[in-house]
Amino acid sequence: MLYFAYTTLIDPRHMEKAAPNASFEFVAHLPETKLIFPVKDGQWKGGLPSVLPESGNTVWGAIFDVPTKELKALDEVEAAEGRVRVKRSAMDRAGKRHDVVTHAFEPNGNKKYKPSSQYMSVVVKGGRHWSLPAGWIAGLEEYVV
């Protein structure tokens, strides 16, 4: 199953710990999707990321091929932060669409929190590792204080 990673699971060490048999496939984005921070977490000391369909935006991430038996482990990791599995359509750099799963928070109104600097530093590290677009990485770095 193709999995779109944009949370701390984009970091190779985090992904390997949760799904040791997952393999990186390619970089892609969720078109017409916005990165939001709708839930505040005490452990991470700030807002945690989620994705929300919204015209005119895009969210970049890494696509992994995750064995079906290991998807449950990803569900558990993301559920610990409050996210649930959702289906999306990702687009690779060549413009080809792929059906993927990822995790997002259930809609909770218009709550917005200052992103966790510590959390986003892990996301930035993973994004750099997989060579996500420089402009996307620069935007994420603004959340790291």
JSON list of C-alpha atoms in Angstrom, two decimals:
[
{"chain": "A", "resi": 1, "resn": "MET", "atom": "CA", "xyz": [0.00, 0.00, 0.00]},
{"chain": "A", "resi": 2, "resn": "LEU", "atom": "CA", "xyz": [1.35, 3.43, -0.90]},
{"chain": "A", "resi": 3, "resn": "TYR", "atom": "CA", "xyz": [1.63, 5.71, 2.12]},
{"chain": "A", "resi": 4, "resn": "PHE", "atom": "CA", "xyz": [2.05, 9.50, 1.98]},
{"chain": "A", "resi": 5, "resn": "ALA", "atom": "CA", "xyz": [4.30, 10.64, 4.84]},
{"chain": "A", "resi": 6, "resn": "TYR", "atom": "CA", "xyz": [4.30, 14.30, 5.88]},
{"chain": "A", "resi": 7, "resn": "THR", "atom": "CA", "xyz": [4.39, 13.99, 9.69]},
{"chain": "A", "resi": 8, "resn": "THR", "atom": "CA", "xyz": [7.39, 12.74, 11.71]},
{"chain": "A", "resi": 9, "resn": "LEU", "atom": "CA", "xyz": [7.03, 9.49, 9.76]},
{"chain": "A", "resi": 10, "resn": "ILE", "atom": "CA", "xyz": [8.77, 11.26, 6.87]},
{"chain": "A", "resi": 11, "resn": "ASP", "atom": "CA", "xyz": [11.98, 10.93, 8.89]},
{"chain": "A", "resi": 12, "resn": "PRO", "atom": "CA", "xyz": [13.66, 7.64, 7.91]},
{"chain": "A", "resi": 13, "resn": "ARG", "atom": "CA", "xyz": [14.33, 6.62, 11.53]},
{"chain": "A", "resi": 14, "resn": "HIS", "atom": "CA", "xyz": [10.73, 7.19, 12.56]},
{"chain": "A", "resi": 15, "resn": "MET", "atom": "CA", "xyz": [9.39, 5.25, 9.57]},
{"chain": "A", "resi": 16, "resn": "GLU", "atom": "CA", "xyz": [11.83, 2.38, 10.09]},
{"chain": "A", "resi": 17, "resn": "LYS", "atom": "CA", "xyz": [10.83, 2.09, 13.74]},
{"chain": "A", "resi": 18, "resn": "ALA", "atom": "CA", "xyz": [7.11, 1.96, 12.92]},
{"chain": "A", "resi": 19, "resn": "ALA", "atom": "CA", "xyz": [7.25, -0.02, 9.66]},
{"chain": "A", "resi": 20, "resn": "PRO", "atom": "CA", "xyz": [10.66, -1.67, 9.23]},
{"chain": "A", "resi": 21, "resn": "ASN", "atom": "CA", "xyz": [9.77, -3.20, 5.86]},
{"chain": "A", "resi": 22, "resn": "ALA", "atom": "CA", "xyz": [8.48, 0.03, 4.31]},
{"chain": "A", "resi": 23, "resn": "SER", "atom": "CA", "xyz": [10.45, 1.20, 1.29]},
{"chain": "A", "resi": 24, "resn": "PHE", "atom": "CA", "xyz": [10.79, 4.73, -0.03]},
{"chain": "A", "resi": 25, "resn": "GLU", "atom": "CA", "xyz": [9.31, 5.03, -3.52]},
{"chain": "A", "resi": 26, "resn": "PHE", "atom": "CA", "xyz": [9.24, 8.70, -4.60]},
{"chain": "A", "resi": 27, "resn": "VAL", "atom": "CA", "xyz": [8.47, 12.30, -3.66]},
{"chain": "A", "resi": 28, "resn": "ALA", "atom": "CA", "xyz": [4.92, 13.49, -4.32]},
{"chain": "A", "resi": 29, "resn": "HIS", "atom": "CA", "xyz": [2.40, 16.10, -3.27]},
{"chain": "A", "resi": 30, "resn": "LEU", "atom": "CA", "xyz": [-1.27, 16.23, -2.34]},
{"chain": "A", "resi": 31, "resn": "PRO", "atom": "CA", "xyz": [-2.72, 18.78, -4.75]},
{"chain": "A", "resi": 32, "resn": "GLU", "atom": "CA", "xyz": [-5.48, 21.10, -3.56]},
{"chain": "A", "resi": 33, "resn": "THR", "atom": "CA", "xyz": [-4.50, 20.34, 0.04]},
{"chain": "A", "resi": 34, "resn": "LYS", "atom": "CA", "xyz": [-3.35, 22.61, 2.86]},
{"chain": "A", "resi": 35, "resn": "LEU", "atom": "CA", "xyz": [-1.04, 21.90, 5.80]},
{"chain": "A", "resi": 36, "resn": "ILE", "atom": "CA", "xyz": [-2.80, 22.93, 9.02]},
{"chain": "A", "resi": 37, "resn": "PHE", "atom": "CA", "xyz": [-2.07, 22.69, 12.75]},
{"chain": "A", "resi": 38, "resn": "PRO", "atom": "CA", "xyz": [-5.49, 22.05, 14.35]},
{"chain": "A", "resi": 39, "resn": "VAL", "atom": "CA", "xyz": [-4.47, 20.18, 17.53]},
{"chain": "A", "resi": 40, "resn": "LYS", "atom": "CA", "xyz": [-2.16, 21.27, 20.34]},
{"chain": "A", "resi": 41, "resn": "ASP", "atom": "CA", "xyz": [-0.01, 18.59, 21.94]},
{"chain": "A", "resi": 42, "resn": "GLY", "atom": "CA", "xyz": [1.60, 18.94, 25.36]},
{"chain": "A", "resi": 43, "resn": "GLN", "atom": "CA", "xyz": [4.41, 16.46, 24.69]},
{"chain": "A", "resi": 44, "resn": "TRP", "atom": "CA", "xyz": [5.51, 18.28, 21.53]},
{"chain": "A", "resi": 45, "resn": "LYS", "atom": "CA", "xyz": [4.66, 21.69, 23.05]},
{"chain": "A", "resi": 46, "resn": "GLY", "atom": "CA", "xyz": [2.73, 23.04, 20.11]},
{"chain": "A", "resi": 47, "resn": "GLY", "atom": "CA", "xyz": [0.44, 22.37, 17.19]},
{"chain": "A", "resi": 48, "resn": "LEU", "atom": "CA", "xyz": [0.63, 19.14, 15.24]},
{"chain": "A", "resi": 49, "resn": "PRO", "atom": "CA", "xyz": [0.23, 18.98, 11.44]},
{"chain": "A", "resi": 50, "resn": "SER", "atom": "CA", "xyz": [-2.68, 17.64, 9.46]},
{"chain": "A", "resi": 51, "resn": "VAL", "atom": "CA", "xyz": [-3.88, 17.92, 5.88]},
{"chain": "A", "resi": 52, "resn": "LEU", "atom": "CA", "xyz": [-7.14, 19.48, 4.74]},
{"chain": "A", "resi": 53, "resn": "PRO", "atom": "CA", "xyz": [-8.54, 19.69, 1.21]},
{"chain": "A", "resi": 54, "resn": "GLU", "atom": "CA", "xyz": [-8.28, 23.33, 0.12]},
{"chain": "A", "resi": 55, "resn": "SER", "atom": "CA", "xyz": [-8.07, 24.81, -3.34]},
{"chain": "A", "resi": 56, "resn": "GLY", "atom": "CA", "xyz": [-4.88, 26.56, -4.34]},
{"chain": "A", "resi": 57, "resn": "ASN", "atom": "CA", "xyz": [-2.58, 24.75, -1.90]},
{"chain": "A", "resi": 58, "resn": "THR", "atom": "CA", "xyz": [-0.36, 21.68, -1.95]},
{"chain": "A", "resi": 59, "resn": "VAL", "atom": "CA", "xyz": [1.41, 19.54, 0.64]},
{"chain": "A", "resi": 60, "resn": "TRP", "atom": "CA", "xyz": [4.64, 17.74, -0.23]},
{"chain": "A", "resi": 61, "resn": "GLY", "atom": "CA", "xyz": [5.76, 14.46, 1.27]},
{"chain": "A", "resi": 62, "resn": "ALA", "atom": "CA", "xyz": [7.44, 11.12, 0.71]},
{"chain": "A", "resi": 63, "resn": "ILE", "atom": "CA", "xyz": [5.68, 8.05, -0.66]},
{"chain": "A", "resi": 64, "resn": "PHE", "atom": "CA", "xyz": [6.51, 4.71, 0.92]},
{"chain": "A", "resi": 65, "resn": "ASP", "atom": "CA", "xyz": [5.36, 1.24, -0.07]},
{"chain": "A", "resi": 66, "resn": "VAL", "atom": "CA", "xyz": [4.20, -0.18, 3.27]},
{"chain": "A", "resi": 67, "resn": "PRO", "atom": "CA", "xyz": [3.32, -3.86, 3.67]},
{"chain": "A", "resi": 68, "resn": "THR", "atom": "CA", "xyz": [-0.35, -4.23, 4.57]},
{"chain": "A", "resi": 69, "resn": "LYS", "atom": "CA", "xyz": [0.55, -5.93, 7.85]},
{"chain": "A", "resi": 70, "resn": "GLU", "atom": "CA", "xyz": [2.60, -2.88, 8.90]},
{"chain": "A", "resi": 71, "resn": "LEU", "atom": "CA", "xyz": [-0.13, -0.30, 8.16]},
{"chain": "A", "resi": 72, "resn": "LYS", "atom": "CA", "xyz": [-1.64, -1.09, 11.56]},
{"chain": "A", "resi": 73, "resn": "ALA", "atom": "CA", "xyz": [1.61, 0.01, 13.22]},
{"chain": "A", "resi": 74, "resn": "LEU", "atom": "CA", "xyz": [1.43, 3.33, 11.34]},
{"chain": "A", "resi": 75, "resn": "ASP", "atom": "CA", "xyz": [-2.21, 3.66, 12.42]},
{"chain": "A", "resi": 76, "resn": "GLU", "atom": "CA", "xyz": [-1.13, 3.21, 16.04]},
{"chain": "A", "resi": 77, "resn": "VAL", "atom": "CA", "xyz": [1.70, 5.76, 15.79]},
{"chain": "A", "resi": 78, "resn": "GLU", "atom": "CA", "xyz": [-0.59, 8.35, 14.22]},
{"chain": "A", "resi": 79, "resn": "ALA", "atom": "CA", "xyz": [-3.54, 7.52, 16.51]},
{"chain": "A", "resi": 80, "resn": "ALA", "atom": "CA", "xyz": [-1.31, 8.30, 19.49]},
{"chain": "A", "resi": 81, "resn": "GLU", "atom": "CA", "xyz": [-1.29, 11.88, 18.19]},
{"chain": "A", "resi": 82, "resn": "GLY", "atom": "CA", "xyz": [-5.00, 11.77, 17.27]},
{"chain": "A", "resi": 83, "resn": "ARG", "atom": "CA", "xyz": [-4.93, 11.18, 13.51]},
{"chain": "A", "resi": 84, "resn": "VAL", "atom": "CA", "xyz": [-6.99, 8.65, 11.55]},
{"chain": "A", "resi": 85, "resn": "ARG", "atom": "CA", "xyz": [-6.23, 6.92, 8.25]},
{"chain": "A", "resi": 86, "resn": "VAL", "atom": "CA", "xyz": [-7.62, 8.64, 5.15]},
{"chain": "A", "resi": 87, "resn": "LYS", "atom": "CA", "xyz": [-7.40, 7.98, 1.42]},
{"chain": "A", "resi": 88, "resn": "ARG", "atom": "CA", "xyz": [-6.02, 10.64, -0.88]},
{"chain": "A", "resi": 89, "resn": "SER", "atom": "CA", "xyz": [-4.70, 11.08, -4.42]},
{"chain": "A", "resi": 90, "resn": "ALA", "atom": "CA", "xyz": [-1.04, 12.10, -4.61]},
{"chain": "A", "resi": 91, "resn": "MET", "atom": "CA", "xyz": [0.80, 13.39, -7.67]},
{"chain": "A", "resi": 92, "resn": "ASP", "atom": "CA", "xyz": [4.44, 12.57, -8.38]},
{"chain": "A", "resi": 93, "resn": "ARG", "atom": "CA", "xyz": [6.91, 14.97, -9.98]},
{"chain": "A", "resi": 94, "resn": "ALA", "atom": "CA", "xyz": [6.07, 13.62, -13.45]},
{"chain": "A", "resi": 95, "resn": "GLY", "atom": "CA", "xyz": [2.38, 14.48, -12.96]},
{"chain": "A", "resi": 96, "resn": "LYS", "atom": "CA", "xyz": [1.14, 10.92, -12.48]},
{"chain": "A", "resi": 97, "resn": "ARG", "atom": "CA", "xyz": [-1.57, 10.38, -9.86]},
{"chain": "A", "resi": 98, "resn": "HIS", "atom": "CA", "xyz": [-1.36, 7.63, -7.24]},
{"chain": "A", "resi": 99, "resn": "ASP", "atom": "CA", "xyz": [-3.95, 6.41, -4.74]},
{"chain": "A", "resi": 100, "resn": "VAL", "atom": "CA", "xyz": [-2.38, 6.66, -1.29]},
{"chain": "A", "resi": 101, "resn": "VAL", "atom": "CA", "xyz": [-3.29, 6.53, 2.36]},
{"chain": "A", "resi": 102, "resn": "THR", "atom": "CA", "xyz": [-2.10, 8.96, 5.00]},
{"chain": "A", "resi": 103, "resn": "HIS", "atom": "CA", "xyz": [-3.32, 10.17, 8.38]},
{"chain": "A", "resi": 104, "resn": "ALA", "atom": "CA", "xyz": [-5.18, 13.36, 9.28]},
{"chain": "A", "resi": 105, "resn": "PHE", "atom": "CA", "xyz": [-7.08, 14.79, 12.21]},
{"chain": "A", "resi": 106, "resn": "GLU", "atom": "CA", "xyz": [-10.86, 14.66, 12.14]},
{"chain": "A", "resi": 107, "resn": "PRO", "atom": "CA", "xyz": [-12.29, 18.13, 11.41]},
{"chain": "A", "resi": 108, "resn": "ASN", "atom": "CA", "xyz": [-12.52, 20.12, 14.66]},
{"chain": "A", "resi": 109, "resn": "GLY", "atom": "CA", "xyz": [-13.73, 23.50, 13.54]},
{"chain": "A", "resi": 110, "resn": "ASN", "atom": "CA", "xyz": [-11.27, 26.24, 12.74]},
{"chain": "A", "resi": 111, "resn": "LYS", "atom": "CA", "xyz": [-8.82, 25.65, 15.57]},
{"chain": "A", "resi": 112, "resn": "LYS", "atom": "CA", "xyz": [-5.29, 26.74, 14.72]},
{"chain": "A", "resi": 113, "resn": "TYR", "atom": "CA", "xyz": [-2.22, 26.46, 16.90]},
{"chain": "A", "resi": 114, "resn": "LYS", "atom": "CA", "xyz": [1.38, 27.59, 16.63]},
{"chain": "A", "resi": 115, "resn": "PRO", "atom": "CA", "xyz": [3.28, 24.61, 15.20]},
{"chain": "A", "resi": 116, "resn": "SER", "atom": "CA", "xyz": [5.59, 22.67, 17.48]},
{"chain": "A", "resi": 117, "resn": "SER", "atom": "CA", "xyz": [9.14, 23.73, 16.64]},
{"chain": "A", "resi": 118, "resn": "GLN", "atom": "CA", "xyz": [10.53, 20.44, 17.92]},
{"chain": "A", "resi": 119, "resn": "TYR", "atom": "CA", "xyz": [8.06, 18.38, 15.85]},
{"chain": "A", "resi": 120, "resn": "MET", "atom": "CA", "xyz": [8.62, 20.41, 12.70]},
{"chain": "A", "resi": 121, "resn": "SER", "atom": "CA", "xyz": [12.41, 20.07, 13.01]},
{"chain": "A", "resi": 122, "resn": "VAL", "atom": "CA", "xyz": [11.92, 16.29, 12.61]},
{"chain": "A", "resi": 123, "resn": "VAL", "atom": "CA", "xyz": [9.68, 16.89, 9.57]},
{"chain": "A", "resi": 124, "resn": "VAL", "atom": "CA", "xyz": [12.25, 19.26, 8.03]},
{"chain": "A", "resi": 125, "resn": "LYS", "atom": "CA", "xyz": [15.02, 16.72, 8.57]},
{"chain": "A", "resi": 126, "resn": "GLY", "atom": "CA", "xyz": [12.98, 14.03, 6.81]},
{"chain": "A", "resi": 127, "resn": "GLY", "atom": "CA", "xyz": [12.03, 16.38, 4.01]},
{"chain": "A", "resi": 128, "resn": "ARG", "atom": "CA", "xyz": [15.66, 17.24, 3.39]},
{"chain": "A", "resi": 129, "resn": "HIS", "atom": "CA", "xyz": [16.62, 13.57, 3.47]},
{"chain": "A", "resi": 130, "resn": "TRP", "atom": "CA", "xyz": [14.15, 12.74, 0.68]},
{"chain": "A", "resi": 131, "resn": "SER", "atom": "CA", "xyz": [14.93, 15.94, -1.28]},
{"chain": "A", "resi": 132, "resn": "LEU", "atom": "CA", "xyz": [11.49, 17.53, -1.14]},
{"chain": "A", "resi": 133, "resn": "PRO", "atom": "CA", "xyz": [11.28, 20.81, -3.10]},
{"chain": "A", "resi": 134, "resn": "ALA", "atom": "CA", "xyz": [13.50, 23.54, -1.65]},
{"chain": "A", "resi": 135, "resn": "GLY", "atom": "CA", "xyz": [10.61, 26.01, -1.45]},
{"chain": "A", "resi": 136, "resn": "TRP", "atom": "CA", "xyz": [8.54, 23.55, 0.59]},
{"chain": "A", "resi": 137, "resn": "ILE", "atom": "CA", "xyz": [11.46, 22.90, 2.97]},
{"chain": "A", "resi": 138, "resn": "ALA", "atom": "CA", "xyz": [12.03, 26.65, 3.35]},
{"chain": "A", "resi": 139, "resn": "GLY", "atom": "CA", "xyz": [8.37, 27.08, 4.30]},
{"chain": "A", "resi": 140, "resn": "LEU", "atom": "CA", "xyz": [8.60, 24.30, 6.89]},
{"chain": "A", "resi": 141, "resn": "GLU", "atom": "CA", "xyz": [11.78, 25.81, 8.32]},
{"chain": "A", "resi": 142, "resn": "GLU", "atom": "CA", "xyz": [9.79, 28.92, 9.27]},
{"chain": "A", "resi": 143, "resn": "TYR", "atom": "CA", "xyz": [8.09, 26.78, 11.93]},
{"chain": "A", "resi": 144, "resn": "VAL", "atom": "CA", "xyz": [11.43, 25.79, 13.49]},
{"chain": "A", "resi": 145, "resn": "VAL", "atom": "CA", "xyz": [12.57, 28.41, 15.97]}
]
